[in-house]
CSV table of C-alpha atoms in Angstrom, one decimal:
chain,number,residue,atom,x,y,z
A,1,MET,CA,0.0,0.0,0.0
A,2,ALA,CA,1.4,3.4,-1.0
A,3,LEU,CA,2.3,5.9,1.7
A,4,ASP,CA,0.7,9.3,1.4
A,5,ILE,CA,3.1,12.2,1.4
A,6,CYS,CA,2.4,16.0,1.1
A,7,VAL,CA,5.2,18.0,-0.5
A,8,LYS,CA,5.6,21.4,-1.9
A,9,VAL,CA,4.3,22.2,-5.4
A,10,ALA,CA,6.6,24.2,-7.8
A,11,VAL,CA,6.2,28.0,-7.8
A,12,GLY,CA,4.0,28.9,-10.9
A,13,ALA,CA,3.5,25.2,-11.9
A,14,PRO,CA,0.5,23.7,-10.1
A,15,ASP,CA,1.2,20.0,-11.1
A,16,VAL,CA,5.0,19.9,-10.8
A,17,LEU,CA,7.1,18.8,-7.8
A,18,GLY,CA,8.5,21.9,-6.0
A,19,ASP,CA,11.8,22.9,-4.5
A,20,CYS,CA,11.6,22.0,-0.8
A,21,PRO,CA,14.9,20.2,0.2
A,22,PHE,CA,13.2,18.7,3.3
A,23,SER,CA,10.4,17.2,1.1
A,24,GLN,CA,13.1,15.8,-1.2
A,25,ARG,CA,14.9,14.3,1.7
A,26,VAL,CA,11.9,12.2,2.6
A,27,LEU,CA,11.2,11.3,-1.1
A,28,LEU,CA,14.8,10.2,-1.4
A,29,THR,CA,14.4,8.0,1.7
A,30,LEU,CA,11.2,6.4,0.2
A,31,GLU,CA,13.0,5.8,-3.1
A,32,GLU,CA,16.1,4.3,-1.6
A,33,LYS,CA,14.0,2.0,0.5
A,34,LYS,CA,11.9,1.2,-2.5
A,35,LEU,CA,8.7,2.1,-0.7
A,36,PRO,CA,5.6,2.9,-2.9
A,37,TYR,CA,4.2,6.4,-2.2
A,38,LYS,CA,1.6,8.8,-3.5
A,39,THR,CA,2.5,12.5,-3.6
A,40,HIS,CA,0.0,15.3,-2.8
A,41,LEU,CA,1.3,18.6,-4.1
A,42,ILE,CA,0.7,21.5,-1.7
A,43,SER,CA,0.9,25.2,-2.6
A,44,VAL,CA,2.6,26.9,0.3
A,45,SER,CA,1.1,30.2,-0.6
A,46,ASP,CA,-2.5,28.9,-0.9
A,47,LYS,CA,-2.8,25.9,1.4
A,48,PRO,CA,-6.0,23.9,1.1
A,49,GLN,CA,-8.1,23.5,4.3
A,50,TRP,CA,-7.8,19.7,4.3
A,51,PHE,CA,-4.0,20.1,4.5
A,52,LEU,CA,-4.2,22.7,7.4
A,53,ASP,CA,-6.4,20.2,9.2
A,54,ILE,CA,-3.7,17.5,9.1
A,55,SER,CA,-0.7,20.0,9.4
A,56,PRO,CA,-1.9,22.9,11.5
A,57,GLU,CA,1.5,24.6,11.2
A,58,GLY,CA,1.1,24.3,7.4
A,59,LYS,CA,4.6,22.8,6.9
A,60,VAL,CA,5.6,20.2,4.4
A,61,PRO,CA,6.6,17.4,4.2
A,62,VAL,CA,3.9,15.4,6.0
A,63,VAL,CA,3.6,11.7,5.7
A,64,LYS,CA,0.8,9.3,6.8
A,65,LEU,CA,2.2,6.5,8.9
A,66,ASP,CA,0.0,4.0,10.7
A,67,GLY,CA,-3.1,6.2,10.1
A,68,LYS,CA,-1.4,9.3,11.6
A,69,TRP,CA,0.0,12.3,9.8
A,70,VAL,CA,3.5,13.0,10.8
A,71,ALA,CA,5.4,16.3,10.2
A,72,ASP,CA,9.1,17.2,10.3
A,73,SER,CA,11.6,15.5,8.0
A,74,ASP,CA,13.9,14.4,10.9
A,75,VAL,CA,11.0,12.7,12.6
A,76,ILE,CA,9.6,11.1,9.4
A,77,VAL,CA,13.0,9.7,8.4
A,78,GLY,CA,13.5,8.2,11.8
A,79,LEU,CA,10.1,6.6,11.8
A,80,LEU,CA,10.6,5.2,8.3
A,81,GLU,CA,13.9,3.7,9.4
A,82,GLU,CA,12.2,2.0,12.4
A,83,LYS,CA,9.3,0.7,10.4
A,84,TYR,CA,11.2,-0.3,7.3
A,85,PRO,CA,14.7,-1.2,8.4
A,86,GLU,CA,15.8,-2.8,5.2
A,87,PRO,CA,17.8,-1.5,3.4
A,88,SER,CA,19.3,0.3,6.3
A,89,LEU,CA,19.9,4.0,5.9
A,90,LYS,CA,21.1,4.4,9.5
A,91,THR,CA,24.0,6.8,9.9
A,92,PRO,CA,26.6,5.9,12.5
A,93,PRO,CA,26.1,8.4,15.4
A,94,GLU,CA,29.6,9.8,15.0
A,95,PHE,CA,28.9,10.9,11.4
A,96,SER,CA,25.3,12.2,11.9
A,97,SER,CA,26.3,15.8,12.2
A,98,VAL,CA,28.7,15.9,9.3
A,99,GLY,CA,27.8,18.9,7.0
A,100,SER,CA,25.1,20.1,9.5
A,101,LYS,CA,26.3,23.8,9.3
A,102,ILE,CA,26.2,24.0,5.5
A,103,PHE,CA,22.5,24.8,4.9
A,104,GLY,CA,22.2,27.6,7.4
A,105,ALA,CA,25.4,29.1,6.1
A,106,PHE,CA,24.1,28.9,2.6
A,107,VAL,CA,20.8,30.7,3.4
A,108,THR,CA,22.7,33.4,5.3
A,109,PHE,CA,25.1,34.0,2.4
A,110,LEU,CA,22.3,33.8,-0.2
A,111,THR,CA,20.2,36.4,1.5
A,112,SER,CA,23.1,38.7,2.6
A,113,LYS,CA,23.3,42.2,1.1
A,114,ASP,CA,26.7,42.9,2.7
A,115,ALA,CA,29.7,41.5,0.9
A,116,ASN,CA,31.8,42.0,4.1
A,117,ASP,CA,29.6,40.4,6.7
A,118,GLY,CA,31.6,37.1,6.7
A,119,SER,CA,28.7,35.0,5.4
A,120,GLU,CA,30.7,33.8,2.4
A,121,LYS,CA,33.6,32.7,4.6
A,122,ALA,CA,31.2,30.9,7.0
A,123,LEU,CA,29.8,28.9,4.1
A,124,VAL,CA,33.3,28.1,2.7
A,125,ASP,CA,34.4,27.0,6.2
A,126,ALA,CA,31.4,24.7,6.4
A,127,LEU,CA,32.1,23.2,3.0
A,128,GLU,CA,35.8,22.8,3.9
A,129,ALA,CA,34.8,20.8,7.0
A,130,LEU,CA,32.9,18.5,4.8
A,131,GLU,CA,35.8,18.3,2.4
A,132,ASN,CA,38.1,17.3,5.3
A,133,HIS,CA,35.8,14.6,6.4
A,134,LEU,CA,35.5,13.1,2.9
A,135,LYS,CA,39.2,13.2,2.4
A,136,THR,CA,40.0,11.5,5.7
A,137,HIS,CA,37.3,8.8,5.7
A,138,PRO,CA,36.7,6.1,3.1
A,139,GLY,CA,33.8,7.0,0.8
A,140,PRO,CA,32.4,7.9,-1.5
A,141,PHE,CA,29.7,8.8,1.0
A,142,VAL,CA,29.9,10.3,4.5
A,143,ALA,CA,29.8,6.9,6.3
A,144,GLY,CA,31.5,4.8,3.7
A,145,GLU,CA,30.5,2.8,0.6
A,146,SER,CA,26.8,3.0,1.2
A,147,VAL,CA,24.4,6.0,1.2
A,148,THR,CA,22.9,6.7,4.7
A,149,ALA,CA,20.4,9.3,6.1
A,150,VAL,CA,23.0,12.0,6.4
A,151,ASP,CA,23.7,11.9,2.7
A,152,LEU,CA,20.0,12.0,1.8
A,153,SER,CA,19.7,15.1,4.0
A,154,LEU,CA,22.8,16.8,2.5
A,155,ALA,CA,22.1,16.0,-1.2
A,156,PRO,CA,19.1,18.4,-1.7
A,157,LYS,CA,20.8,21.1,0.3
A,158,LEU,CA,24.0,20.9,-1.8
A,159,TYR,CA,21.8,21.0,-4.9
A,160,HIS,CA,19.9,24.1,-3.7
A,161,LEU,CA,23.2,25.7,-2.8
A,162,MET,CA,24.8,25.2,-6.2
A,163,VAL,CA,21.7,26.2,-8.2
A,164,ALA,CA,20.6,29.2,-6.1
A,165,LEU,CA,24.1,30.7,-5.5
A,166,GLY,CA,25.0,30.1,-9.1
A,167,HIS,CA,22.0,32.0,-10.3
A,168,TYR,CA,21.7,34.9,-7.7
A,169,LYS,CA,25.4,35.4,-6.9
A,170,ASN,CA,27.3,33.9,-9.8
A,171,TRP,CA,29.0,31.9,-7.1
A,172,SER,CA,30.3,28.3,-7.1
A,173,ALA,CA,32.2,26.3,-4.5
A,174,PRO,CA,36.0,26.7,-4.7
A,175,GLU,CA,37.7,24.5,-7.2
A,176,SER,CA,39.9,23.2,-4.3
A,177,LEU,CA,36.9,21.3,-2.8
A,178,THR,CA,37.3,18.4,-5.2
A,179,SER,CA,36.0,15.8,-2.7
A,180,VAL,CA,32.8,17.8,-2.1
A,181,ARG,CA,32.3,18.2,-5.8
A,182,ASN,CA,32.8,14.5,-6.4
A,183,TYR,CA,30.5,13.7,-3.5
A,184,ALA,CA,27.8,16.0,-4.8
A,185,LYS,CA,28.1,14.4,-8.3
A,186,ALA,CA,27.8,10.9,-6.8
A,187,LEU,CA,24.6,11.9,-5.0
A,188,PHE,CA,23.1,13.8,-7.9
A,189,ASN,CA,23.7,10.9,-10.3
A,190,ARG,CA,21.7,8.5,-8.2
A,191,GLU,CA,18.4,7.4,-9.7
A,192,SER,CA,16.6,8.4,-6.5
A,193,PHE,CA,17.9,11.9,-6.9
A,194,GLU,CA,17.0,12.2,-10.5
A,195,LYS,CA,13.4,11.1,-9.8
A,196,THR,CA,12.9,13.5,-6.8
A,197,LYS,CA,14.8,16.7,-7.6
A,198,ALA,CA,13.0,20.0,-8.5
A,199,LYS,CA,14.0,21.5,-11.9
A,200,LYS,CA,16.6,24.2,-11.6
A,201,GLU,CA,14.2,27.0,-12.6
A,202,PHE,CA,11.9,26.0,-9.8
A,203,VAL,CA,14.7,26.1,-7.2
A,204,VAL,CA,15.6,29.6,-8.5
A,205,ALA,CA,11.9,30.6,-8.3
A,206,GLY,CA,11.5,29.1,-4.8
A,207,TRP,CA,14.3,31.3,-3.4
A,208,ALA,CA,13.2,34.5,-5.1
A,209,SER,CA,11.1,35.9,-2.3
A,210,LYS,CA,13.9,35.4,0.3
A,211,VAL,CA,16.6,36.9,-1.9
A,212,ASN,CA,14.5,39.9,-3.0
A,213,LYS,CA,13.4,40.9,0.6
């Protein structure tokens, strides 16, 4: 039986998967675990009442598990791992926070209007920490040869980072970060990623309101 999941619809395209990295993280988990699912596309600017009834905060993703709607990608991914342990996507605890500063640093830099506020350096520092991890641990993924939950969380965030910063700031990660670049490529080339990613133009459109504040 297919799992119901509510995810963001694309900006300006009512029947196309949108650009929410947290929704994609859950979709990636479902794909990697080969679980059947049915997506319900939600417009975050015009949320239907039935959706607000099941998700009072109005946030996506929301998944129906054992008859209950569950919000928050961290919680959803944890419950999916418990309920469907094979194939395991469990990240060893010592690796679970690898790359955790990247997304916040990316958003700060993307929305920054001051070139000297240190936000670019903070992002480069966060990416360099990931680079150092990948260089000093056998890969190609954070915890080794197999993809785990930490990779599925990072993949959409790195994709947003590359697309949005390339578009809005003409910025790309330093060439010296070869391990990060290869890591991103390995994730983006996975079938699960191809199936669940938002098109680049929808990623760009999704960030427009934050960049143009």
